[in-house]
PDB file of C-alpha atoms and ligand atoms in Angstrom:
ATOM      1  CA  UNK E   1      -4.703  10.605  24.666  1.00  0.00           C
ATOM      2  CA  UNK E   2      -4.047   9.429  21.374  1.00  0.00           C
ATOM      3  CA  UNK E   3      -4.190   5.154  20.975  1.00  0.00           C
ATOM      4  CA  UNK E   4      -0.710   4.236  19.027  1.00  0.00           C
ATOM      5  CA  UNK E   5      -1.515   2.312  15.674  1.00  0.00           C
ATOM      6  CA  UNK E   6       0.557   0.775  13.015  1.00  0.00           C
ATOM      7  CA  UNK E   7       0.557   3.360  10.158  1.00  0.00           C
ATOM      8  CA  UNK E   8       2.238   2.307   6.284  1.00  0.00           C
ATOM      9  CA  UNK E   9       1.917   6.015   5.122  1.00  0.00           C
ATOM     10  CA  UNK E  10       5.041   6.521   2.377  1.00  0.00           C
ATOM     11  CA  UNK E  11       5.460   2.234   1.979  1.00  0.00           C
ATOM     12  CA  UNK E  12       5.374   0.798  -1.833  1.00  0.00           C
ATOM     13  CA  UNK E  13       3.941  -2.566  -1.154  1.00  0.00           C
ATOM     14  CA  UNK E  14       3.853  -5.571  -3.823  1.00  0.00           C
ATOM     15  CA  UNK E  15       1.205  -8.117  -2.476  1.00  0.00           C
ATOM     16  CA  UNK E  16       1.163 -11.980  -5.381  1.00  0.00           C
ATOM     17  CA  UNK E  17      -1.884 -13.082  -4.890  1.00  0.00           C
ATOM     18  CA  UNK E  18      -3.630 -10.437  -4.394  1.00  0.00           C
ATOM     19  CA  UNK E  19      -6.430 -10.986  -6.210  1.00  0.00           C
ATOM     20  CA  UNK E  20      -7.932 -13.223  -3.868  1.00  0.00           C
ATOM     21  CA  UNK E  21      -8.048 -15.170   0.051  1.00  0.00           C
ATOM     22  CA  UNK E  22      -5.280 -13.475   2.181  1.00  0.00           C
ATOM     23  CA  UNK E  23      -3.374 -11.878  -0.267  1.00  0.00           C
ATOM     24  CA  UNK E  24      -6.820  -9.497  -1.366  1.00  0.00           C
ATOM     25  CA  UNK E  25      -7.245  -9.201   2.011  1.00  0.00           C
ATOM     26  CA  UNK E  26      -3.472  -8.243   2.981  1.00  0.00           C
ATOM     27  CA  UNK E  27      -3.676  -5.400   0.595  1.00  0.00           C
ATOM     28  CA  UNK E  28      -6.810  -3.846   1.142  1.00  0.00           C
ATOM     29  CA  UNK E  29      -4.756  -3.794   5.235  1.00  0.00           C
ATOM     30  CA  UNK E  30      -1.818  -2.077   4.138  1.00  0.00           C
ATOM     31  CA  UNK E  31      -4.142   0.471   1.714  1.00  0.00           C
ATOM     32  CA  UNK E  32      -6.148   1.636   4.867  1.00  0.00           C
ATOM     33  CA  UNK E  33      -2.796   1.997   6.933  1.00  0.00           C
ATOM     34  CA  UNK E  34      -1.721   4.248   4.443  1.00  0.00           C
ATOM     35  CA  UNK E  35       0.345   1.834   2.313  1.00  0.00           C
ATOM     36  CA  UNK E  36       0.197   2.314  -1.800  1.00  0.00           C
ATOM     37  CA  UNK E  37       0.094  -0.843  -3.098  1.00  0.00           C
ATOM     38  CA  UNK E  38       0.441  -2.599  -6.446  1.00  0.00           C
ATOM     39  CA  UNK E  39      -1.561  -6.520  -5.983  1.00  0.00           C
ATOM     40  CA  UNK E  40       0.350  -9.320  -8.480  1.00  0.00           C
ATOM     41  CA  UNK E  41      -1.872 -12.480 -10.257  1.00  0.00           C
ATOM     42  CA  UNK E  42      -1.845 -14.393 -12.455  1.00  0.00           C
ATOM     43  CA  UNK E  43      -5.495 -14.623 -13.204  1.00  0.00           C
ATOM     44  CA  UNK E  44      -6.199 -11.423 -14.652  1.00  0.00           C
ATOM     45  CA  UNK E  45      -9.936 -11.150 -14.430  1.00  0.00           C
ATOM     46  CA  UNK E  46     -10.167 -11.765 -10.657  1.00  0.00           C
ATOM     47  CA  UNK E  47      -6.816  -9.306 -10.752  1.00  0.00           C
ATOM     48  CA  UNK E  48      -8.903  -6.212 -12.769  1.00  0.00           C
ATOM     49  CA  UNK E  49     -11.924  -7.658 -10.013  1.00  0.00           C
ATOM     50  CA  UNK E  50      -9.678  -7.225  -7.109  1.00  0.00           C
ATOM     51  CA  UNK E  51      -8.121  -3.926  -8.063  1.00  0.00           C
ATOM     52  CA  UNK E  52     -11.058  -2.076  -7.006  1.00  0.00           C
ATOM     53  CA  UNK E  53     -12.041  -4.170  -3.652  1.00  0.00           C
ATOM     54  CA  UNK E  54      -8.589  -3.308  -2.721  1.00  0.00           C
ATOM     55  CA  UNK E  55      -8.117   0.176  -3.952  1.00  0.00           C
ATOM     56  CA  UNK E  56      -4.625  -0.848  -5.906  1.00  0.00           C
ATOM     57  CA  UNK E  57      -2.648   2.222  -7.211  1.00  0.00           C
ATOM     58  CA  UNK E  58      -1.810  -0.463  -9.826  1.00  0.00           C
ATOM     59  CA  UNK E  59      -2.028  -4.226 -10.652  1.00  0.00           C
ATOM     60  CA  UNK E  60       0.631  -6.064 -12.443  1.00  0.00           C
ATOM     61  CA  UNK E  61      -0.523 -10.257 -14.032  1.00  0.00           C
ATOM     62  CA  UNK E  62       2.321 -12.976 -14.249  1.00  0.00           C
ATOM     63  CA  UNK E  63       3.288 -16.007 -12.636  1.00  0.00           C
ATOM     64  CA  UNK E  64       5.743 -16.198  -9.647  1.00  0.00           C
ATOM     65  CA  UNK E  65       7.434 -19.404 -10.846  1.00  0.00           C
ATOM     66  CA  UNK E  66       8.612 -17.344 -13.804  1.00  0.00           C
ATOM     67  CA  UNK E  67      12.248 -15.632 -13.319  1.00  0.00           C
ATOM     68  CA  UNK E  68      11.198 -13.175 -16.286  1.00  0.00           C
ATOM     69  CA  UNK E  69       7.660 -12.144 -14.888  1.00  0.00           C
ATOM     70  CA  UNK E  70       8.963 -12.502 -11.330  1.00  0.00           C
ATOM     71  CA  UNK E  71      11.375  -9.544 -12.349  1.00  0.00           C
ATOM     72  CA  UNK E  72       8.856  -7.710 -14.937  1.00  0.00           C
ATOM     73  CA  UNK E  73       6.548  -7.608 -11.479  1.00  0.00           C
ATOM     74  CA  UNK E  74       8.816  -6.172  -9.386  1.00  0.00           C
ATOM     75  CA  UNK E  75       9.738  -3.686 -12.239  1.00  0.00           C
ATOM     76  CA  UNK E  76       6.214  -2.553 -12.782  1.00  0.00           C
ATOM     77  CA  UNK E  77       5.384  -1.884  -9.461  1.00  0.00           C
ATOM     78  CA  UNK E  78       8.859   0.310  -8.731  1.00  0.00           C
ATOM     79  CA  UNK E  79       7.517   2.130 -11.656  1.00  0.00           C
ATOM     80  CA  UNK E  80       3.925   3.064 -10.638  1.00  0.00           C
ATOM     81  CA  UNK E  81       4.781   3.759  -7.219  1.00  0.00           C
ATOM     82  CA  UNK E  82       8.300   4.924  -7.196  1.00  0.00           C
ATOM     83  CA  UNK E  83      10.260   2.578  -5.432  1.00  0.00           C
ATOM     84  CA  UNK E  84       9.032  -0.706  -3.369  1.00  0.00           C
ATOM     85  CA  UNK E  85       9.444  -1.051   0.314  1.00  0.00           C
ATOM     86  CA  UNK E  86       7.407  -4.210   1.533  1.00  0.00           C
ATOM     87  CA  UNK E  87       6.472  -7.438  -0.257  1.00  0.00           C
ATOM     88  CA  UNK E  88       4.137 -10.132   0.772  1.00  0.00           C
ATOM     89  CA  UNK E  89       4.526 -13.395  -1.194  1.00  0.00           C
ATOM     90  CA  UNK E  90       0.648 -15.038  -0.702  1.00  0.00           C
ATOM     91  CA  UNK E  91       0.358 -16.364  -4.272  1.00  0.00           C
ATOM     92  CA  UNK E  92       0.072 -20.192  -3.886  1.00  0.00           C
ATOM     93  CA  UNK E  93      -1.117 -23.498  -4.531  1.00  0.00           C
ATOM     94  CA  UNK E  94      -3.005 -26.597  -2.751  1.00  0.00           C
ATOM     95  CA  UNK E  95      -2.332 -30.260  -4.079  1.00  0.00           C
ATOM     96  CA  UNK E  96      -4.490 -32.856  -5.310  1.00  0.00           C
ATOM     97  CA  UNK E  97      -4.702 -34.817  -1.851  1.00  0.00           C
ATOM     98  CA  UNK E  98      -3.721 -37.808  -3.357  1.00  0.00           C
ATOM     99  CA  UNK E  99      -1.445 -40.390  -1.997  1.00  0.00           C
ATOM    100  CA  UNK E 100       2.493 -40.340  -3.201  1.00  0.00           C
ATOM    101  CA  UNK E 101       2.223 -43.318  -5.337  1.00  0.00           C
ATOM    102  CA  UNK E 102      -0.649 -41.909  -6.978  1.00  0.00           C
ATOM    103  CA  UNK E 103       0.632 -38.100  -7.262  1.00  0.00           C
ATOM    104  CA  UNK E 104       1.873 -36.735 -11.199  1.00  0.00           C
ATOM    105  CA  UNK E 105       5.055 -36.253 -10.873  1.00  0.00           C
ATOM    106  CA  UNK E 106       3.984 -32.829 -13.142  1.00  0.00           C
ATOM    107  CA  UNK E 107       1.563 -31.834 -10.346  1.00  0.00           C
ATOM    108  CA  UNK E 108       4.414 -32.621  -7.199  1.00  0.00           C
ATOM    109  CA  UNK E 109       6.831 -30.161  -9.758  1.00  0.00           C
ATOM    110  CA  UNK E 110       3.940 -27.464 -10.327  1.00  0.00           C
ATOM    111  CA  UNK E 111       3.033 -27.579  -6.608  1.00  0.00           C
ATOM    112  CA  UNK E 112       7.008 -26.693  -5.774  1.00  0.00           C
ATOM    113  CA  UNK E 113       7.702 -24.310  -8.537  1.00  0.00           C
ATOM    114  CA  UNK E 114       4.643 -21.981  -7.915  1.00  0.00           C
ATOM    115  CA  UNK E 115       4.575 -21.933  -3.976  1.00  0.00           C
ATOM    116  CA  UNK E 116       9.192 -22.249  -3.056  1.00  0.00           C
ATOM    117  CA  UNK E 117      10.541 -21.555  -6.585  1.00  0.00           C
ATOM    118  CA  UNK E 118       8.376 -18.785  -6.965  1.00  0.00           C
ATOM    119  CA  UNK E 119       8.380 -17.244  -3.235  1.00  0.00           C
ATOM    120  CA  UNK E 120      12.230 -17.208  -4.081  1.00  0.00           C
ATOM    121  CA  UNK E 121      11.991 -15.471  -7.378  1.00  0.00           C
ATOM    122  CA  UNK E 122       9.803 -12.707  -6.132  1.00  0.00           C
ATOM    123  CA  UNK E 123      12.700 -12.188  -3.047  1.00  0.00           C
ATOM    124  CA  UNK E 124      15.025 -12.032  -4.875  1.00  0.00           C
ATOM    125  CA  UNK E 125      13.589  -9.887  -7.545  1.00  0.00           C
ATOM    126  CA  UNK E 126      13.003  -7.409  -4.566  1.00  0.00           C
ATOM    127  CA  UNK E 127      15.702  -7.678  -3.073  1.00  0.00           C
ATOM    128  CA  UNK E 128      17.956  -5.662  -6.118  1.00  0.00           C
ATOM    129  CA  UNK E 129      16.397  -2.215  -5.291  1.00  0.00           C
ATOM    130  CA  UNK E 130      15.752  -3.310  -1.316  1.00  0.00           C
ATOM    131  CA  UNK E 131      20.087  -3.867  -1.059  1.00  0.00           C
ATOM    132  CA  UNK E 132      20.330  -0.524  -2.637  1.00  0.00           C
ATOM    133  CA  UNK E 133      18.505   1.554  -0.172  1.00  0.00           C
ATOM    134  CA  UNK E 134      19.124  -0.802   2.307  1.00  0.00           C
ATOM    135  CA  UNK E 135      15.861  -1.305   4.083  1.00  0.00           C
ATOM    136  CA  UNK E 136      12.904  -3.815   3.372  1.00  0.00           C
ATOM    137  CA  UNK E 137      10.106  -6.043   4.666  1.00  0.00           C
ATOM    138  CA  UNK E 138       9.075  -9.219   3.333  1.00  0.00           C
ATOM    139  CA  UNK E 139       6.847 -11.138   4.383  1.00  0.00           C
ATOM    140  CA  UNK E 140       6.373 -15.252   2.677  1.00  0.00           C
ATOM    141  CA  UNK E 141       3.302 -17.165   3.780  1.00  0.00           C
ATOM    142  CA  UNK E 142       4.492 -21.062   4.714  1.00  0.00           C
ATOM    143  CA  UNK E 143       1.465 -23.486   6.276  1.00  0.00           C
ATOM    144  CA  UNK E 144       1.084 -25.805   8.824  1.00  0.00           C
ATOM    145  CA  UNK E 145       1.731 -27.867   6.714  1.00  0.00           C
ATOM    146  CA  UNK E 146       4.906 -26.645   6.381  1.00  0.00           C
ATOM    147  CA  UNK E 147       5.501 -27.411   9.753  1.00  0.00           C
ATOM    148  CA  UNK E 148       4.795 -31.045  10.660  1.00  0.00           C
ATOM    149  CA  UNK E 149       3.627 -34.255   8.601  1.00  0.00           C
ATOM    150  CA  UNK E 150       0.717 -34.285   6.443  1.00  0.00           C
ATOM    151  CA  UNK E 151      -0.470 -37.436   4.699  1.00  0.00           C
ATOM    152  CA  UNK E 152      -1.319 -36.859   0.947  1.00  0.00           C
ATOM    153  CA  UNK E 153       0.173 -33.568   1.160  1.00  0.00           C
ATOM    154  CA  UNK E 154       4.105 -34.403  -0.159  1.00  0.00           C
ATOM    155  CA  UNK E 155       4.208 -31.589  -2.476  1.00  0.00           C
ATOM    156  CA  UNK E 156       2.751 -28.469  -1.014  1.00  0.00           C
ATOM    157  CA  UNK E 157       4.363 -29.698   2.596  1.00  0.00           C
ATOM    158  CA  UNK E 158       8.019 -29.539   0.838  1.00  0.00           C
ATOM    159  CA  UNK E 159       7.146 -26.234  -0.727  1.00  0.00           C
ATOM    160  CA  UNK E 160       6.240 -24.663   2.320  1.00  0.00           C
ATOM    161  CA  UNK E 161       9.226 -26.515   4.781  1.00  0.00           C
ATOM    162  CA  UNK E 162      11.767 -24.925   2.134  1.00  0.00           C
ATOM    163  CA  UNK E 163       9.485 -21.397   2.477  1.00  0.00           C
ATOM    164  CA  UNK E 164      10.744 -21.332   6.318  1.00  0.00           C
ATOM    165  CA  UNK E 165      14.637 -22.144   5.478  1.00  0.00           C
ATOM    166  CA  UNK E 166      14.265 -19.844   2.994  1.00  0.00           C
ATOM    167  CA  UNK E 167      13.137 -17.219   4.943  1.00  0.00           C
ATOM    168  CA  UNK E 168      15.840 -17.881   7.680  1.00  0.00           C
ATOM    169  CA  UNK E 169      18.238 -17.791   5.420  1.00  0.00           C
ATOM    170  CA  UNK E 170      17.119 -14.781   3.442  1.00  0.00           C
ATOM    171  CA  UNK E 171      16.811 -13.327   6.798  1.00  0.00           C
ATOM    172  CA  UNK E 172      20.513 -14.313   7.586  1.00  0.00           C
ATOM    173  CA  UNK E 173      22.036 -13.289   4.267  1.00  0.00           C
ATOM    174  CA  UNK E 174      20.289  -9.514   3.950  1.00  0.00           C
ATOM    175  CA  UNK E 175      20.059  -8.752   7.649  1.00  0.00           C
ATOM    176  CA  UNK E 176      23.318  -6.672   7.897  1.00  0.00           C
ATOM    177  CA  UNK E 177      21.481  -4.544   4.542  1.00  0.00           C
ATOM    178  CA  UNK E 178      19.057  -3.532   6.979  1.00  0.00           C
ATOM    179  CA  UNK E 179      16.078  -5.532   4.903  1.00  0.00           C
ATOM    180  CA  UNK E 180      13.652  -8.179   7.732  1.00  0.00           C
ATOM    181  CA  UNK E 181      11.978 -11.492   5.769  1.00  0.00           C
ATOM    182  CA  UNK E 182       9.669 -13.485   8.126  1.00  0.00           C
ATOM    183  CA  UNK E 183       7.173 -15.936   7.310  1.00  0.00           C
ATOM    184  CA  UNK E 184       3.156 -16.876   8.761  1.00  0.00           C
ATOM    185  CA  UNK E 185       2.286 -20.276   8.822  1.00  0.00           C
ATOM    186  CA  UNK E 186      -1.300 -20.128   8.767  1.00  0.00           C
ATOM    187  CA  UNK E 187      -3.689 -23.213   9.476  1.00  0.00           C
ATOM    188  CA  UNK E 188      -7.003 -23.438   7.392  1.00  0.00           C
ATOM    189  CA  UNK E 189      -8.004 -20.118   6.382  1.00  0.00           C
ATOM    190  CA  UNK E 190     -11.809 -19.225   5.039  1.00  0.00           C
ATOM    191  CA  UNK E 191     -11.007 -17.966   1.941  1.00  0.00           C
ATOM    192  CA  UNK E 192     -12.755 -18.332  -0.830  1.00  0.00           C
ATOM    193  CA  UNK E 193     -10.424 -21.849  -1.569  1.00  0.00           C
ATOM    194  CA  UNK E 194     -11.285 -23.508   1.464  1.00  0.00           C
ATOM    195  CA  UNK E 195     -15.207 -22.037   1.405  1.00  0.00           C
ATOM    196  CA  UNK E 196     -15.747 -23.539  -1.845  1.00  0.00           C
ATOM    197  CA  UNK E 197     -14.017 -27.132  -0.373  1.00  0.00           C
ATOM    198  CA  UNK E 198     -16.624 -27.066   2.590  1.00  0.00           C
ATOM    199  CA  UNK E 199     -19.409 -26.688   0.483  1.00  0.00           C
ATOM    200  CA  UNK E 200     -18.284 -29.508  -1.769  1.00  0.00           C
ATOM    201  CA  UNK E 201     -17.852 -31.276   1.113  1.00  0.00           C
ATOM    202  CA  UNK E 202     -14.383 -32.283   0.849  1.00  0.00           C
ATOM    203  CA  UNK E 203     -13.390 -31.932   4.625  1.00  0.00           C
ATOM    204  CA  UNK E 204     -15.036 -32.543   7.803  1.00  0.00           C
ATOM    205  CA  UNK E 205     -14.678 -28.929   9.358  1.00  0.00           C
ATOM    206  CA  UNK E 206     -15.174 -30.067  12.919  1.00  0.00           C
ATOM    207  CA  UNK E 207     -12.543 -32.190  13.376  1.00  0.00           C
ATOM    208  CA  UNK E 208     -10.058 -29.626  12.216  1.00  0.00           C
ATOM    209  CA  UNK E 209     -11.540 -27.384  14.812  1.00  0.00           C
ATOM    210  CA  UNK E 210     -11.539 -30.146  17.497  1.00  0.00           C
ATOM    211  CA  UNK E 211      -7.848 -30.157  17.291  1.00  0.00           C
ATOM    212  CA  UNK E 212      -7.526 -26.180  17.214  1.00  0.00           C
ATOM    213  CA  UNK E 213      -7.244 -24.701  20.767  1.00  0.00           C
ATOM    214  CA  UNK E 214      -9.144 -21.682  19.821  1.00  0.00           C
ATOM    215  CA  UNK E 215     -11.844 -24.302  18.284  1.00  0.00           C
ATOM    216  CA  UNK E 216     -12.909 -22.619  14.836  1.00  0.00           C
ATOM    217  CA  UNK E 217     -11.054 -21.738  11.306  1.00  0.00           C
ATOM    218  CA  UNK E 218      -9.198 -18.398  10.860  1.00  0.00           C
ATOM    219  CA  UNK E 219     -10.380 -15.286   9.172  1.00  0.00           C
ATOM    220  CA  UNK E 220      -8.353 -13.907   6.659  1.00  0.00           C
ATOM    221  CA  UNK E 221      -8.539 -10.773   8.171  1.00  0.00           C
ATOM    222  CA  UNK E 222      -6.307 -12.678  11.023  1.00  0.00           C
ATOM    223  CA  UNK E 223      -3.265 -13.918   8.886  1.00  0.00           C
ATOM    224  CA  UNK E 224      -3.371  -9.985   7.046  1.00  0.00           C
ATOM    225  CA  UNK E 225      -3.130  -9.011  10.526  1.00  0.00           C
ATOM    226  CA  UNK E 226      -0.162 -11.240  11.247  1.00  0.00           C
ATOM    227  CA  UNK E 227       1.418 -10.790   7.758  1.00  0.00           C
ATOM    228  CA  UNK E 228       0.876  -6.402   8.104  1.00  0.00           C
ATOM    229  CA  UNK E 229       2.655  -7.065  12.096  1.00  0.00           C
ATOM    230  CA  UNK E 230       5.805  -8.077  10.423  1.00  0.00           C
ATOM    231  CA  UNK E 231       5.932  -5.911   7.568  1.00  0.00           C
ATOM    232  CA  UNK E 232       5.245  -3.256   9.614  1.00  0.00           C
ATOM    233  CA  UNK E 233       8.332  -1.057  11.599  1.00  0.00           C
ATOM    234  CA  UNK E 234       6.251  -2.738  14.548  1.00  0.00           C
ATOM    235  CA  UNK E 235       8.004  -5.424  13.935  1.00  0.00           C
ATOM    236  CA  UNK E 236      11.423  -3.677  13.680  1.00  0.00           C
ATOM    237  CA  UNK E 237      13.620  -5.991  15.776  1.00  0.00           C
ATOM    238  CA  UNK E 238      12.169  -9.468  14.053  1.00  0.00           C
ATOM    239  CA  UNK E 239      13.880 -11.145  11.538  1.00  0.00           C
ATOM    240  CA  UNK E 240      13.542 -14.899  10.322  1.00  0.00           C
ATOM    241  CA  UNK E 241      10.605 -16.165  11.740  1.00  0.00           C
ATOM    242  CA  UNK E 242       8.127 -17.927  10.954  1.00  0.00           C
ATOM    243  CA  UNK E 243       4.861 -17.440  13.035  1.00  0.00           C
ATOM    244  CA  UNK E 244       2.241 -19.664  13.406  1.00  0.00           C
ATOM    245  CA  UNK E 245      -1.160 -18.277  12.848  1.00  0.00           C
ATOM    246  CA  UNK E 246      -2.591 -21.428  13.935  1.00  0.00           C
ATOM    247  CA  UNK E 247      -5.637 -20.966  17.040  1.00  0.00           C
ATOM    248  CA  UNK E 248      -2.532 -22.852  18.783  1.00  0.00           C
ATOM    249  CA  UNK E 249      -2.419 -25.882  16.049  1.00  0.00           C
ATOM    250  CA  UNK E 250       1.082 -26.146  16.203  1.00  0.00           C
ATOM    251  CA  UNK E 251       1.291 -25.534  19.717  1.00  0.00           C
ATOM    252  CA  UNK E 252      -1.061 -28.606  20.644  1.00  0.00           C
ATOM    253  CA  UNK E 253       0.649 -32.001  21.204  1.00  0.00           C
ATOM    254  CA  UNK E 254      -1.533 -34.258  22.955  1.00  0.00           C
ATOM    255  CA  UNK E 255      -3.933 -36.930  21.766  1.00  0.00           C
ATOM    256  CA  UNK E 256      -7.571 -36.483  19.942  1.00  0.00           C
ATOM    257  CA  UNK E 257      -9.588 -33.513  20.549  1.00  0.00           C
ATOM    258  CA  UNK E 258      -8.649 -30.949  22.285  1.00  0.00           C
ATOM    259  CA  UNK E 259     -10.993 -30.736  25.236  1.00  0.00           C
ATOM    260  CA  UNK E 260     -10.452 -34.033  25.824  1.00  0.00           C
ATOM    261  CA  UNK E 261      -6.448 -34.714  25.898  1.00  0.00           C
TER     262      UNK E 261
HETATM  263  N1  NAD Y   1      -6.270 -20.762   3.092  1.00  0.00           N
HETATM  264  C1  NAD Y   1      -6.007 -21.220   4.059  1.00  0.00           C
HETATM  265  O1  NAD Y   1      -6.848 -22.336   4.826  1.00  0.00           O
HETATM  266  C2  NAD Y   1      -4.695 -21.168   3.787  1.00  0.00           C
HETATM  267  C3  NAD Y   1      -3.391 -21.802   5.064  1.00  0.00           C
HETATM  268  C4  NAD Y   1      -1.798 -22.101   5.145  1.00  0.00           C
HETATM  269  C5  NAD Y   1      -1.751 -21.440   4.038  1.00  0.00           C
HETATM  270  N2  NAD Y   1      -2.485 -20.616   2.816  1.00  0.00           N
HETATM  271  C6  NAD Y   1      -1.379 -19.869   2.096  1.00  0.00           C
HETATM  272  O2  NAD Y   1      -1.922 -19.033   1.882  1.00  0.00           O
HETATM  273  C7  NAD Y   1      -1.699 -18.426   0.942  1.00  0.00           C
HETATM  274  C8  NAD Y   1      -2.791 -17.865  -0.207  1.00  0.00           C
HETATM  275  O3  NAD Y   1      -3.867 -18.593  -0.231  1.00  0.00           O
HETATM  276  P1  NAD Y   1      -5.943 -18.541  -0.188  1.00  0.00           P
HETATM  277  O4  NAD Y   1      -6.033 -19.320   0.308  1.00  0.00           O
HETATM  278  O5  NAD Y   1      -5.709 -17.397   0.241  1.00  0.00           O
HETATM  279  O6  NAD Y   1      -5.762 -18.408  -1.252  1.00  0.00           O
HETATM  280  P2  NAD Y   1      -6.458 -18.371  -2.733  1.00  0.00           P
HETATM  281  O7  NAD Y   1      -6.959 -18.966  -3.800  1.00  0.00           O
HETATM  282  O8  NAD Y   1      -7.655 -17.604  -2.523  1.00  0.00           O
HETATM  283  O9  NAD Y   1      -5.321 -17.056  -3.208  1.00  0.00           O
HETATM  284  C9  NAD Y   1      -3.827 -17.639  -4.116  1.00  0.00           C
HETATM  285  C10 NAD Y   1      -3.748 -16.620  -5.135  1.00  0.00           C
HETATM  286  O10 NAD Y   1      -3.114 -16.811  -5.675  1.00  0.00           O
HETATM  287  C11 NAD Y   1      -2.629 -16.767  -6.980  1.00  0.00           C
HETATM  288  N3  NAD Y   1      -1.955 -17.164  -7.887  1.00  0.00           N
HETATM  289  C12 NAD Y   1      -1.832 -18.885  -8.189  1.00  0.00           C
HETATM  290  N4  NAD Y   1      -0.721 -19.252  -8.185  1.00  0.00           N
HETATM  291  C13 NAD Y   1       0.053 -17.740  -9.120  1.00  0.00           C
HETATM  292  C14 NAD Y   1       0.850 -17.982  -9.682  1.00  0.00           C
HETATM  293  N5  NAD Y   1       1.773 -19.342 -10.010  1.00  0.00           N
HETATM  294  N6  NAD Y   1       1.481 -16.706  -9.894  1.00  0.00           N
HETATM  295  C15 NAD Y   1       0.752 -15.625  -9.329  1.00  0.00           C
HETATM  296  N7  NAD Y   1      -0.271 -15.586  -8.550  1.00  0.00           N
HETATM  297  C16 NAD Y   1      -0.432 -17.259  -8.541  1.00  0.00           C
HETATM  298  C17 NAD Y   1      -4.185 -17.592  -7.783  1.00  0.00           C
HETATM  299  O11 NAD Y   1      -4.910 -16.546  -8.753  1.00  0.00           O
HETATM  300  C18 NAD Y   1      -4.653 -16.516  -6.091  1.00  0.00           C
HETATM  301  O12 NAD Y   1      -5.530 -15.228  -6.930  1.00  0.00           O
HETATM  302  C19 NAD Y   1      -0.893 -19.490   0.135  1.00  0.00           C
HETATM  303  O13 NAD Y   1      -0.002 -19.118  -0.481  1.00  0.00           O
HETATM  304  C20 NAD Y   1      -1.470 -20.617   0.372  1.00  0.00           C
HETATM  305  O14 NAD Y   1      -0.739 -21.735   0.173  1.00  0.00           O
HETATM  306  C21 NAD Y   1      -3.588 -20.162   2.999  1.00  0.00           C
END
């Protein structure tokens, strides 16, 4: 008996933030499951390097928070692939980890713009063709920081919480047109960004591990797998959900460490 597997043959996918981390890993997985993929990113050099690693059909460079770039990146994807079925919005940046009263308003705005406005603009640009064809699947990237309060992360927390409600709203608005919109909410994931923070001891992973029921940080592949499930027809009756992919982080309501709670 053959084992049923997620297959994405014939699907045309756009992955933002596809030059690194979770986006790059998801782009590779989408390709390996049969989709044709375009990766989009702000960083031209990283984009070109990731094109080979992900076997992307094409790349498109731009800033997701720019309306003009969002429209152009979607248009370039459609012209490279002949259409658009799946969008994974992974482009994002973190905050400076400073208290609110020391925060620069410009940086606060940039974090909100890239994460929230960027997700909105990319969904909006992709919806034009998806509404016409009456099908499509979009997965946005939230965070555990969008599920609860985190000190010194006001911009990122507000942006990711905004993505959650944007996801709910778009799912309701576009569901009648056959478009599904979901999000994943990752916990700390060992992407190049987080590995660099760990290397310079910016935070202590053991504190996070003890607060996490599964007792470890996540791997990019684990985020990619959850995103691909939601993008695929295996999730054909799932829309408007924000799926925590967090080793149980958001389920834990005890005091102190999981083992001693
Ligand atoms: N790594 C984690 O622990 C973690 C946890 C929760 C949520 N997330 C979210 O997952 C997503 C991916 O994070 P990652 O860890 O893979 O980060 P990463 O830095 O490895 O990758 C993000 C990519 O987005 C690109 N990017 C940044 N700003 C952009 C812009 N304005 N326009 C286009 N591209 C832009 C970057 O160049 C980079 O290639 C982000 O939305 C992040 O907030 C990450």
